[in-house]
Amino acid sequence: MEDLARRLGLRTNPHIFFWSAGLMVAFLVLLLSFPGPIGTAFGAGREWIVTNLGWFFILGVTTWLVFLAWVALSKYGNLRLGHDADTPAYSNLSWFAMLFAGGIGTVLMFWGVAEPISHFSTPPYAGVEPYSVQASQDAMTISLYHLSLHTWAIFTLPGLAFGYFIYRYDLPMRVSSVFYPFLKERIHGPIGKTIDVFAVLGTLFGLAVSLGLGTSQINAGLTALTGIPDAVWPKVLIITALTLVATASIVAGLDKGVRRLSNLNILMAVGLMIFVLIAGDTVFLLRQIFESAGLYAQQIVPLSFWNDSMAQFTDEGGWGWQGGWTVFYWAWTVTWAPFMGVFLARISRGRTIRQFVGGVLIAPSLFTLVWFVIFGWSAMQIDGIGGTGGTISAAVADSVPLAMFAFFDNFPAATLISGIAVVVVALFFATSSDSASLVVDMLCSGTGEAGPTRQRVFWGLSEGALAASLIIIGGTAGLEALQQVITVIGLPIFLMVFAMMFAMIAGLRQEVFPSAPVPAAPAVNGDRPPGTPPSGTPPVPAAPADGAADRTSTTPRG
């Protein structure tokens, strides 16, 4: 493998790279060769997981949120993600801007109207009348539950674990490094590499589902604007075209590619939100920002533990409404955990645990609140609160990806605004694929630096091919098929992230807090011998110097 990597001009850990690539290609071949049987298998797997382990997903994410609050408020909150003398690389304004960038994307564009309208027209709670005031309030509260604090807890936990172990202990930028308290030097061996390969595959599938959802929305928008059929092959062509755009961005480089695309789609998305706020019932929406925040705060505790346990007596499906919503969300979101964890850790080195947890949990959640209030409440108001439903709920019942465009039909310059929305989703697609290629490459190489362009281009093309394969398998089932795949893939990733919490506890317990004043740490990190932890942390053996156990390139470490 090392000889092959050298001949191909790769700069990566050959074992992690080739095993990840080989297994991914094998999955692709199987998916395309046997779409029917594999689709059936994923459907059966999802049914078993939802029925028997849905409660575990719900309890798990709530546990992570409680753990993060505890660690931020405890004595460990003052520890830095890095050496004791490190300072944040970015100002507070820049850091929050990047968190803001991470807080929006195809998810908010896809569900900003669709989810509130779905719960508004089909209330999850028994006894609630569709389209009623109570249904509208429940719809907003549940939407915020799904996509604010709990979602960001799924990202914050791995981000915290990455930042703590990778920067504070000078370990490789890999998922296996988080498990150093349990594995010690074995993170550089077969066990660690197996964890890393598994994390790469899970990340690729999670991103593929997101790209599949984004493609479905782009296809729906083009159908509304141009009459292009909403079918499998147009979606495949859209994925192909946007994957090529993302690949071009990869070739252009990080600064010229990702940065420019990110800035552009953020500005356009915020512009859409401001347009809806001004063109809609502005006073009503401003009042709802505060009222919805209060309703969410009031309901977050019961929602965090609700798992519809009485559904076996009231629902023919057996498990209940949450199987297709909450469990799907958590399983899908957790597949993004390695990807988002690396991103959050990279922009947060030098910050304290308290700053990191507070910022990553609160800043994106506040933006999500504003986004859902503006789009969700506007959509429910237009559809008719207290009525019998309107065009938006009818569109959602027909096709979830059509929700945003049916919504824009009620505003001035609807065609122009819908066209801008299509472009925003497309840019989110390209940005996600571009940045994901960079992160997956880092997870393979174990370094924080971008590898050769050919490596990132390979991962970018792979993500597009995997997303297209899932679309083909799903066929006309679309979203349901994606839910089945991601629920099955998400379970083992969920277990891995759960283990990260215990790794963090083990690492934090080894921290030594001086009882008396001690001399300040050296201002220059280079004064500390390589392979040794910062002051106040337990000793960590340096990675093998000869490269036999952990080689991140085709030449030995060092």
Coordinates of C-alpha atoms in Angstrom, one line a residue:
M1 CA 0.0 0.0 0.0
E2 CA 2.9 2.4 0.8
D3 CA 4.5 1.7 -2.6
L4 CA 1.2 2.3 -4.4
A5 CA 0.7 5.6 -2.5
R6 CA 4.2 6.7 -3.5
R7 CA 3.6 5.9 -7.1
L8 CA 0.3 7.7 -7.1
G9 CA 1.8 10.8 -5.5
L10 CA -0.4 10.6 -2.5
R11 CA 0.3 12.2 0.9
T12 CA -1.8 10.2 3.3
N13 CA -1.9 7.2 5.5
P14 CA -2.1 4.5 2.9
H15 CA -3.9 1.9 5.0
I16 CA -6.7 4.3 6.0
F17 CA -7.0 5.8 2.5
F18 CA -7.1 2.6 0.5
W19 CA -9.3 0.6 2.9
S20 CA -11.8 3.5 3.0
A21 CA -11.7 4.0 -0.8
G22 CA -11.9 0.2 -1.5
L23 CA -14.9 -0.4 0.8
M24 CA -16.6 2.7 -0.5
V25 CA -16.2 1.5 -4.1
A26 CA -17.4 -2.0 -3.1
F27 CA -20.5 -0.4 -1.6
L28 CA -21.1 1.6 -4.8
V29 CA -20.8 -1.5 -6.9
L30 CA -23.2 -3.4 -4.7
L31 CA -25.7 -0.5 -4.6
L32 CA -25.8 -0.2 -8.3
S33 CA -25.8 -4.0 -9.0
F34 CA -28.5 -5.0 -6.6
P35 CA -30.6 -1.9 -5.8
G36 CA -33.7 -3.9 -5.0
P37 CA -32.4 -6.4 -2.4
I38 CA -30.1 -3.8 -0.8
G39 CA -33.0 -1.4 -0.5
T40 CA -35.1 -4.1 1.1
A41 CA -32.3 -4.9 3.5
F42 CA -31.9 -1.2 4.5
G43 CA -35.7 -1.0 5.0
A44 CA -35.7 -4.0 7.3
G45 CA -32.7 -2.7 9.2
R46 CA -34.3 0.7 9.8
E47 CA -37.5 -1.0 11.0
W48 CA -35.7 -3.0 13.5
I49 CA -33.6 -0.1 14.8
V50 CA -36.5 2.2 15.1
T51 CA -38.6 -0.3 16.9
N52 CA -36.0 -1.6 19.3
L53 CA -33.5 1.3 19.7
G54 CA -35.4 4.5 18.9
W55 CA -35.5 5.3 22.6
F56 CA -31.7 4.9 22.8
F57 CA -31.2 7.6 20.1
I58 CA -33.5 10.0 21.9
L59 CA -32.0 9.4 25.4
G60 CA -28.5 9.5 24.0
V61 CA -28.6 12.9 22.4
T62 CA -30.3 14.4 25.6
T63 CA -27.5 12.8 27.6
W64 CA -24.9 14.5 25.5
L65 CA -26.5 17.8 25.9
V66 CA -26.6 17.5 29.7
F67 CA -23.0 16.3 29.7
L68 CA -21.8 19.3 27.6
A69 CA -23.6 21.7 30.0
W70 CA -22.0 20.0 33.0
V71 CA -18.5 20.1 31.6
A72 CA -18.8 23.8 30.5
L73 CA -20.0 24.8 34.0
S74 CA -17.6 22.6 35.9
K75 CA -14.0 23.3 36.9
Y76 CA -12.9 21.8 33.6
G77 CA -14.5 24.7 31.7
N78 CA -11.3 26.8 32.0
L79 CA -9.1 24.2 30.3
R80 CA -8.0 25.2 26.8
L81 CA -8.3 23.2 23.6
G82 CA -4.6 23.2 23.1
H83 CA -1.6 24.1 25.2
D84 CA -2.1 26.2 28.3
A85 CA -0.4 29.2 26.6
D86 CA -2.4 29.0 23.4
T87 CA -4.7 31.8 22.5
P88 CA -7.6 31.7 20.0
A89 CA -6.6 31.9 16.4
Y90 CA -9.7 33.9 15.4
S91 CA -11.4 36.9 17.0
N92 CA -14.8 36.4 18.6
L93 CA -16.5 38.1 15.6
S94 CA -14.7 35.9 13.0
W95 CA -15.3 32.8 15.1
F96 CA -19.0 33.4 15.5
A97 CA -19.2 34.2 11.7
M98 CA -17.8 30.7 11.0
L99 CA -20.1 29.1 13.4
F100 CA -22.9 31.0 11.7
A101 CA -21.7 29.6 8.4
G102 CA -21.8 26.1 9.8
G103 CA -25.3 26.7 11.2
I104 CA -27.0 27.1 7.8
G105 CA -27.1 24.9 4.7
T106 CA -29.2 22.5 2.8
V107 CA -30.8 21.3 6.0
L108 CA -32.4 24.7 6.9
M109 CA -33.2 25.4 3.3
F110 CA -34.9 22.0 3.0
W111 CA -36.8 21.9 6.3
G112 CA -37.3 25.6 7.1
V113 CA -40.8 25.5 5.6
A114 CA -41.4 21.7 5.2
E115 CA -41.1 20.6 8.8
P116 CA -43.3 23.2 10.5
I117 CA -46.0 22.8 7.8
S118 CA -45.7 19.0 8.1
H119 CA -46.4 19.1 11.9
F120 CA -49.0 21.9 11.4
S121 CA -51.1 19.8 9.0
T122 CA -50.4 16.4 10.7
P123 CA -50.0 17.1 14.4
P124 CA -47.7 14.6 16.2
Y125 CA -49.7 14.8 19.4
A126 CA -53.0 13.0 19.8
G127 CA -56.1 15.2 20.2
V128 CA -54.6 18.3 18.5
E129 CA -56.6 19.6 15.6
P130 CA -54.7 20.1 12.3
Y131 CA -54.2 23.8 11.4
S132 CA -55.2 25.0 14.8
V133 CA -53.3 27.5 17.0
Q134 CA -52.1 24.6 19.2
A135 CA -50.9 22.7 16.1
S136 CA -48.9 25.7 14.9
Q137 CA -47.2 26.2 18.3
D138 CA -46.4 22.5 18.6
A139 CA -45.1 22.5 15.0
M140 CA -42.6 25.3 15.8
T141 CA -41.5 23.9 19.1
I142 CA -40.8 20.4 17.7
S143 CA -39.0 21.9 14.7
L144 CA -36.7 23.9 17.0
Y145 CA -36.2 20.7 19.2
H146 CA -35.0 18.9 16.1
L147 CA -32.7 21.5 14.6
S148 CA -31.3 23.6 17.4
L149 CA -29.6 22.7 20.7
H150 CA -30.0 18.9 20.3
T151 CA -28.6 18.9 16.8
W152 CA -25.7 21.0 17.8
A153 CA -25.0 18.8 20.8
I154 CA -24.3 16.1 18.3
F155 CA -21.7 18.3 16.6
T156 CA -20.3 19.9 19.8
L157 CA -19.4 16.6 21.6
P158 CA -17.1 15.3 18.8
G159 CA -15.7 18.8 18.2
L160 CA -14.9 19.1 21.9
A161 CA -13.3 15.6 21.9
F162 CA -11.2 16.4 18.8
G163 CA -10.0 19.7 20.1
Y164 CA -9.2 18.3 23.5
F165 CA -7.2 15.2 22.5
I166 CA -5.7 16.4 19.2
Y167 CA -4.5 19.8 20.3
R168 CA -3.9 19.3 24.0
Y169 CA -2.1 16.0 23.6
D170 CA -0.6 16.6 20.1
L171 CA -2.3 13.5 18.6
P172 CA -3.1 13.0 14.9
M173 CA -6.2 14.6 13.5
R174 CA -8.2 11.3 13.4
V175 CA -11.2 10.0 15.1
S176 CA -9.1 7.2 16.8
S177 CA -7.2 9.9 18.7
V178 CA -10.3 10.6 20.8
F179 CA -10.1 7.1 22.2
Y180 CA -6.5 7.5 23.5
P181 CA -7.6 7.1 27.2
F182 CA -8.8 3.6 26.3
L183 CA -6.4 2.5 23.5
K184 CA -3.2 4.3 24.4
E185 CA -0.6 3.6 21.7
R186 CA -3.0 1.3 19.9
I187 CA -4.6 4.3 18.3
H188 CA -1.7 4.0 15.8
G189 CA -2.3 0.3 15.1
P190 CA -4.9 -1.8 13.5
I191 CA -7.7 -1.0 16.0
G192 CA -7.2 2.7 15.6
K193 CA -7.1 2.5 11.8
T194 CA -10.3 0.4 11.8
I195 CA -12.0 3.2 13.8
D196 CA -10.8 5.8 11.3
V197 CA -11.9 3.8 8.2
F198 CA -15.3 3.3 9.7
A199 CA -15.6 7.0 10.6
V200 CA -14.7 8.0 7.0
L201 CA -17.3 5.6 5.5
G202 CA -20.0 6.9 7.9
T203 CA -19.1 10.5 7.1
L204 CA -19.4 9.8 3.3
F205 CA -22.8 8.2 3.7
G206 CA -24.1 11.1 5.9
L207 CA -22.9 13.6 3.4
A208 CA -24.4 11.6 0.5
V209 CA -27.8 11.7 2.2
S210 CA -27.5 15.5 2.6
L211 CA -26.5 15.9 -1.0
G212 CA -29.4 13.7 -2.0
L213 CA -31.9 15.9 -0.1
G214 CA -30.4 19.0 -1.6
T215 CA -30.6 17.6 -5.1
S216 CA -34.2 16.7 -4.6
Q217 CA -35.0 20.3 -3.6
I218 CA -33.1 21.6 -6.6
N219 CA -35.0 19.3 -8.9
A220 CA -38.3 20.4 -7.3
G221 CA -37.3 24.0 -7.9
L222 CA -36.4 23.5 -11.5
T223 CA -39.7 21.6 -12.0
A224 CA -41.6 24.6 -10.7
L225 CA -39.6 27.1 -12.8
T226 CA -39.0 25.2 -16.0
G227 CA -41.1 22.1 -16.1
I228 CA -38.2 19.7 -15.8
P229 CA -39.7 16.4 -14.6
D230 CA -39.1 15.5 -10.9
A231 CA -37.6 12.1 -11.5
V232 CA -34.6 10.0 -10.8
W233 CA -32.4 10.8 -13.8
P234 CA -32.8 14.6 -13.6
K235 CA -31.6 14.3 -10.0
V236 CA -28.6 12.2 -11.2
L237 CA -27.7 14.8 -13.8
I238 CA -28.0 17.6 -11.2
I239 CA -25.7 15.7 -8.8
T240 CA -23.2 15.1 -11.7
A241 CA -23.2 18.8 -12.6
L242 CA -22.8 20.1 -9.1
T243 CA -20.2 17.6 -8.2
L244 CA -18.1 18.9 -11.2
V245 CA -18.6 22.4 -9.8
A246 CA -17.4 21.3 -6.4
T247 CA -14.5 19.6 -8.0
A248 CA -13.5 22.8 -9.8
S249 CA -13.7 24.5 -6.4
I250 CA -11.4 21.9 -4.9
V251 CA -8.9 22.4 -7.7
A252 CA -9.1 26.2 -7.1
G253 CA -7.9 25.7 -3.5
L254 CA -9.3 26.4 -0.1
D255 CA -9.1 30.2 -0.1
K256 CA -10.3 30.7 -3.6
G257 CA -12.8 27.9 -3.5
V258 CA -14.4 27.2 -0.2
R259 CA -14.1 30.7 1.2
R260 CA -15.6 32.4 -1.8
L261 CA -18.5 29.9 -2.1
S262 CA -19.2 30.1 1.6
N263 CA -19.3 33.8 1.7
L264 CA -21.6 34.0 -1.3
N265 CA -24.1 31.4 -0.1
I266 CA -24.3 32.9 3.4
L267 CA -25.0 36.3 2.0
M268 CA -27.7 35.0 -0.3
A269 CA -29.4 32.9 2.4
V270 CA -29.5 35.7 4.8
G271 CA -30.8 37.9 2.0
L272 CA -33.7 35.5 1.4
M273 CA -34.5 35.5 5.1
I274 CA -34.5 39.3 5.3
F275 CA -36.7 39.4 2.2
V276 CA -39.3 37.1 3.8
L277 CA -39.2 39.1 7.1
I278 CA -39.8 42.4 5.3
A279 CA -42.3 41.2 2.6
G280 CA -44.2 39.1 5.2
D281 CA -46.0 40.2 8.4
T282 CA -42.9 41.8 10.0
V283 CA -44.5 42.7 13.3
F284 CA -46.0 39.3 13.8
L285 CA -42.7 37.6 13.0
L286 CA -40.7 39.8 15.3
R287 CA -43.1 39.0 18.1
Q288 CA -42.9 35.3 17.4
I289 CA -39.1 35.3 17.7
F290 CA -39.5 36.0 21.4
E291 CA -42.7 33.9 22.0
S292 CA -41.3 30.9 20.1
A293 CA -38.1 31.1 22.2
G294 CA -40.2 30.9 25.3
L295 CA -42.3 28.0 24.1
Y296 CA -39.2 26.1 23.1
A297 CA -37.6 26.8 26.6
Q298 CA -40.8 25.6 28.2
Q299 CA -41.1 22.4 26.2
I300 CA -37.4 21.4 25.8
V301 CA -37.3 19.1 28.9
P302 CA -40.4 17.1 28.1
L303 CA -39.5 16.9 24.4
S304 CA -36.0 15.7 25.4
F305 CA -37.4 12.6 27.0
W306 CA -40.5 12.0 24.9
N307 CA -40.2 8.7 23.0
D308 CA -43.9 8.0 22.3
S309 CA -43.8 4.8 24.4
M310 CA -47.6 4.5 24.3
A311 CA -47.7 4.3 20.5
Q312 CA -47.9 0.5 20.6
F313 CA -51.5 1.0 21.9
T314 CA -52.5 3.8 19.5
D315 CA -50.4 3.4 16.3
E316 CA -50.7 0.6 13.9
G317 CA -47.0 1.1 13.0
G318 CA -46.0 0.1 16.5
W319 CA -43.3 2.6 17.4
G320 CA -44.9 5.9 16.7
W321 CA -44.4 9.2 14.9
Q322 CA -40.8 9.8 16.1
G323 CA -39.4 6.9 14.1
G324 CA -39.7 8.9 10.8
W325 CA -38.7 12.2 12.4
T326 CA -36.6 12.3 15.6
V327 CA -34.8 9.0 15.2
F328 CA -34.1 9.8 11.5
Y329 CA -32.7 13.3 12.4
W330 CA -30.4 12.0 15.1
A331 CA -29.1 9.1 13.0
W332 CA -28.6 11.4 10.0
T333 CA -26.9 14.2 12.0
V334 CA -24.5 11.9 13.8
T335 CA -23.0 10.7 10.6
W336 CA -21.9 14.3 10.2
A337 CA -20.2 14.2 13.6
P338 CA -16.6 13.4 12.4
F339 CA -16.9 16.0 9.6
M340 CA -18.3 18.8 11.8
G341 CA -16.1 17.8 14.7
V342 CA -12.9 18.4 12.7
F343 CA -14.3 21.7 11.3
L344 CA -15.2 23.0 14.8
A345 CA -12.0 21.9 16.4
R346 CA -9.9 23.5 13.6
I347 CA -11.5 27.0 14.1
S348 CA -11.5 26.7 17.9
R349 CA -8.0 25.9 19.0
G350 CA -6.9 28.0 22.0
R351 CA -10.4 28.5 23.3
T352 CA -11.5 27.2 26.6
I353 CA -14.0 24.4 27.0
R354 CA -16.5 26.8 28.4
Q355 CA -16.1 29.2 25.4
F356 CA -16.3 26.3 22.9
V357 CA -19.4 24.7 24.3
G358 CA -21.2 27.9 24.9
G359 CA -20.4 29.3 21.5
V360 CA -21.0 26.2 19.4
L361 CA -24.3 25.3 21.1
I362 CA -25.8 28.8 21.4
A363 CA -24.8 30.8 18.3
P364 CA -26.0 28.4 15.6
S365 CA -29.1 27.5 17.7
L366 CA -30.1 31.2 17.9
F367 CA -29.7 31.5 14.1
T368 CA -31.8 28.4 13.7
L369 CA -34.5 29.9 15.9
V370 CA -34.7 33.1 13.8
W371 CA -34.7 31.1 10.5
F372 CA -37.5 28.8 11.5
V373 CA -39.6 31.6 13.0
I374 CA -39.4 33.7 9.8
F375 CA -39.9 30.9 7.3
G376 CA -42.1 28.5 9.4
W377 CA -44.5 31.0 11.0
S378 CA -44.8 32.8 7.7
A379 CA -45.7 29.6 5.9
M380 CA -48.2 28.6 8.6
Q381 CA -49.8 32.0 8.6
I382 CA -50.2 31.9 4.8
D383 CA -51.6 28.4 4.9
G384 CA -54.2 29.5 7.3
I385 CA -53.9 29.2 11.1
G386 CA -57.3 28.1 12.4
G387 CA -58.4 27.1 8.9
T388 CA -58.5 23.9 6.9
G389 CA -55.1 24.1 5.1
G390 CA -53.9 25.8 2.0
T391 CA -51.6 25.4 -1.0
I392 CA -48.3 25.0 1.0
S393 CA -49.6 22.1 3.1
A394 CA -51.0 20.5 -0.1
A395 CA -47.6 20.9 -1.8
V396 CA -45.8 19.3 1.2
A397 CA -48.2 16.4 1.2
D398 CA -47.5 15.9 -2.5
S399 CA -43.7 16.4 -2.3
V400 CA -41.6 17.6 0.6
P401 CA -38.9 19.2 -1.6
L402 CA -41.6 21.5 -3.2
A403 CA -42.4 23.2 0.2
M404 CA -40.0 26.1 -0.2
F405 CA -41.1 26.9 -3.7
A406 CA -44.8 26.7 -2.9
F407 CA -44.1 29.1 -0.1
F408 CA -42.3 31.6 -2.4
D409 CA -45.3 31.6 -4.7
N410 CA -47.0 33.8 -2.2
F411 CA -44.5 36.6 -2.4
P412 CA -43.7 39.3 -5.0
A413 CA -41.3 38.3 -7.7
A414 CA -41.9 34.6 -6.9
T415 CA -40.0 33.3 -9.9
L416 CA -36.9 35.4 -9.2
I417 CA -36.9 34.4 -5.5
S418 CA -37.4 30.8 -6.3
G419 CA -34.5 31.0 -8.8
I420 CA -32.3 32.5 -6.1
A421 CA -33.3 29.7 -3.7
V422 CA -32.3 27.1 -6.3
V423 CA -28.9 28.8 -6.6
V424 CA -28.5 29.0 -2.8
V425 CA -29.2 25.3 -2.4
A426 CA -26.8 24.5 -5.3
L427 CA -24.0 26.6 -3.6
F428 CA -24.6 24.8 -0.3
F429 CA -24.2 21.6 -2.2
A430 CA -20.9 22.6 -3.7
T431 CA -19.6 24.1 -0.5
S432 CA -20.5 21.0 1.5
S433 CA -18.9 18.7 -1.0
D434 CA -15.8 20.9 -1.2
S435 CA -15.2 21.2 2.5
A436 CA -16.2 17.6 3.2
S437 CA -13.5 16.4 0.7
L438 CA -11.0 18.4 2.7
V439 CA -12.1 17.0 6.0
V440 CA -12.3 13.4 4.8
D441 CA -8.8 13.8 3.4
M442 CA -7.6 15.1 6.8
L443 CA -9.2 12.1 8.6
C444 CA -7.2 9.8 6.3
S445 CA -3.9 11.6 6.6
G446 CA -4.1 12.6 10.3
T447 CA -2.8 16.1 9.7
G448 CA -4.6 19.5 9.7
E449 CA -3.1 20.5 6.3
A450 CA -4.8 19.9 3.0
G451 CA -3.4 17.0 1.0
P452 CA -2.6 16.9 -2.7
T453 CA -5.4 18.1 -4.9
R454 CA -5.9 14.7 -6.5
Q455 CA -6.8 13.2 -3.1
R456 CA -9.5 15.8 -2.4
V457 CA -10.8 15.5 -6.0
F458 CA -11.1 11.7 -5.5
W459 CA -13.2 12.2 -2.4
G460 CA -15.3 14.9 -4.0
L461 CA -16.2 12.7 -7.0
S462 CA -16.8 9.8 -4.6
E463 CA -19.4 11.7 -2.6
G464 CA -21.2 12.7 -5.7
A465 CA -21.2 9.0 -7.0
L466 CA -22.5 7.8 -3.6
A467 CA -25.3 10.4 -3.5
A468 CA -26.3 9.5 -7.0
S469 CA -26.4 5.8 -6.1
L470 CA -28.7 6.4 -3.2
I471 CA -31.0 8.4 -5.4
I472 CA -31.1 5.6 -7.9
I473 CA -31.8 3.0 -5.1
G474 CA -34.5 5.2 -3.7
G475 CA -36.2 5.7 -7.0
T476 CA -39.6 7.3 -6.6
A477 CA -39.5 6.6 -2.9
G478 CA -36.9 9.4 -2.5
L479 CA -36.8 10.7 1.0
E480 CA -38.1 7.4 2.6
A481 CA -35.2 5.5 1.0
L482 CA -32.7 8.0 2.3
Q483 CA -34.1 7.7 5.8
Q484 CA -33.7 4.0 5.7
V485 CA -30.1 4.1 4.6
I486 CA -29.0 6.8 7.1
T487 CA -30.8 5.2 10.1
V488 CA -28.9 2.0 9.5
I489 CA -25.5 3.7 8.9
G490 CA -26.1 6.1 11.8
L491 CA -26.4 3.5 14.5
P492 CA -22.7 2.4 14.7
I493 CA -21.6 6.0 14.3
F494 CA -24.0 6.9 17.2
L495 CA -22.4 4.3 19.4
M496 CA -18.9 5.7 18.5
V497 CA -19.9 9.2 19.5
F498 CA -21.4 8.0 22.7
A499 CA -18.1 6.4 23.5
M500 CA -16.4 9.8 23.0
M501 CA -18.3 11.1 26.0
F502 CA -16.7 8.5 28.2
A503 CA -13.3 9.2 26.6
M504 CA -13.7 12.8 27.5
I505 CA -14.6 11.9 31.1
A506 CA -11.5 9.7 31.4
G507 CA -9.3 12.4 29.9
L508 CA -10.6 15.2 32.1
R509 CA -10.2 13.1 35.3
Q510 CA -6.5 13.0 34.7
E511 CA -6.2 16.7 34.6
V512 CA -4.2 18.1 37.5
F513 CA -5.3 21.5 39.0
P514 CA -2.6 23.2 41.0
S515 CA -3.6 24.2 44.5
A516 CA -1.1 27.1 44.6
P517 CA 0.0 29.7 42.0
V518 CA 2.4 28.2 39.5
P519 CA 4.7 30.0 37.0
A520 CA 3.1 30.9 33.7
A521 CA 3.5 28.5 30.9
P522 CA 6.1 29.3 28.2
A523 CA 4.8 31.8 25.7
V524 CA 6.3 29.8 22.8
N525 CA 4.8 26.4 22.3
G526 CA 8.0 25.2 20.7
D527 CA 9.8 25.5 24.1
R528 CA 7.8 22.4 25.1
P529 CA 9.5 19.1 24.1
P530 CA 7.7 17.4 21.2
G531 CA 5.3 14.6 22.3
T532 CA 4.7 15.9 25.8
P533 CA 1.4 17.3 27.0
P534 CA 0.9 20.9 28.3
S535 CA 1.3 21.7 31.9
G536 CA -1.2 20.1 34.1
T537 CA -2.0 17.1 31.9
P538 CA -0.8 13.5 32.1
P539 CA 2.1 12.3 30.0
V540 CA 1.3 11.0 26.6
P541 CA 3.8 8.8 24.7
A542 CA 4.9 10.3 21.4
A543 CA 3.7 8.6 18.2
P544 CA 6.2 6.0 16.8
A545 CA 9.1 7.8 15.1
D546 CA 9.9 5.1 12.6
G547 CA 6.5 5.2 10.9
A548 CA 5.9 1.5 11.3
A549 CA 2.8 1.9 13.4
D550 CA 1.5 5.2 12.1
R551 CA 2.7 6.6 8.9
T552 CA 0.8 9.6 7.6
S553 CA 2.8 9.9 4.3
T554 CA 4.9 7.7 2.1
T555 CA 8.0 8.7 4.2
P556 CA 8.5 8.0 8.0
R557 CA 7.2 10.5 10.5
G558 CA 9.5 13.4 11.4

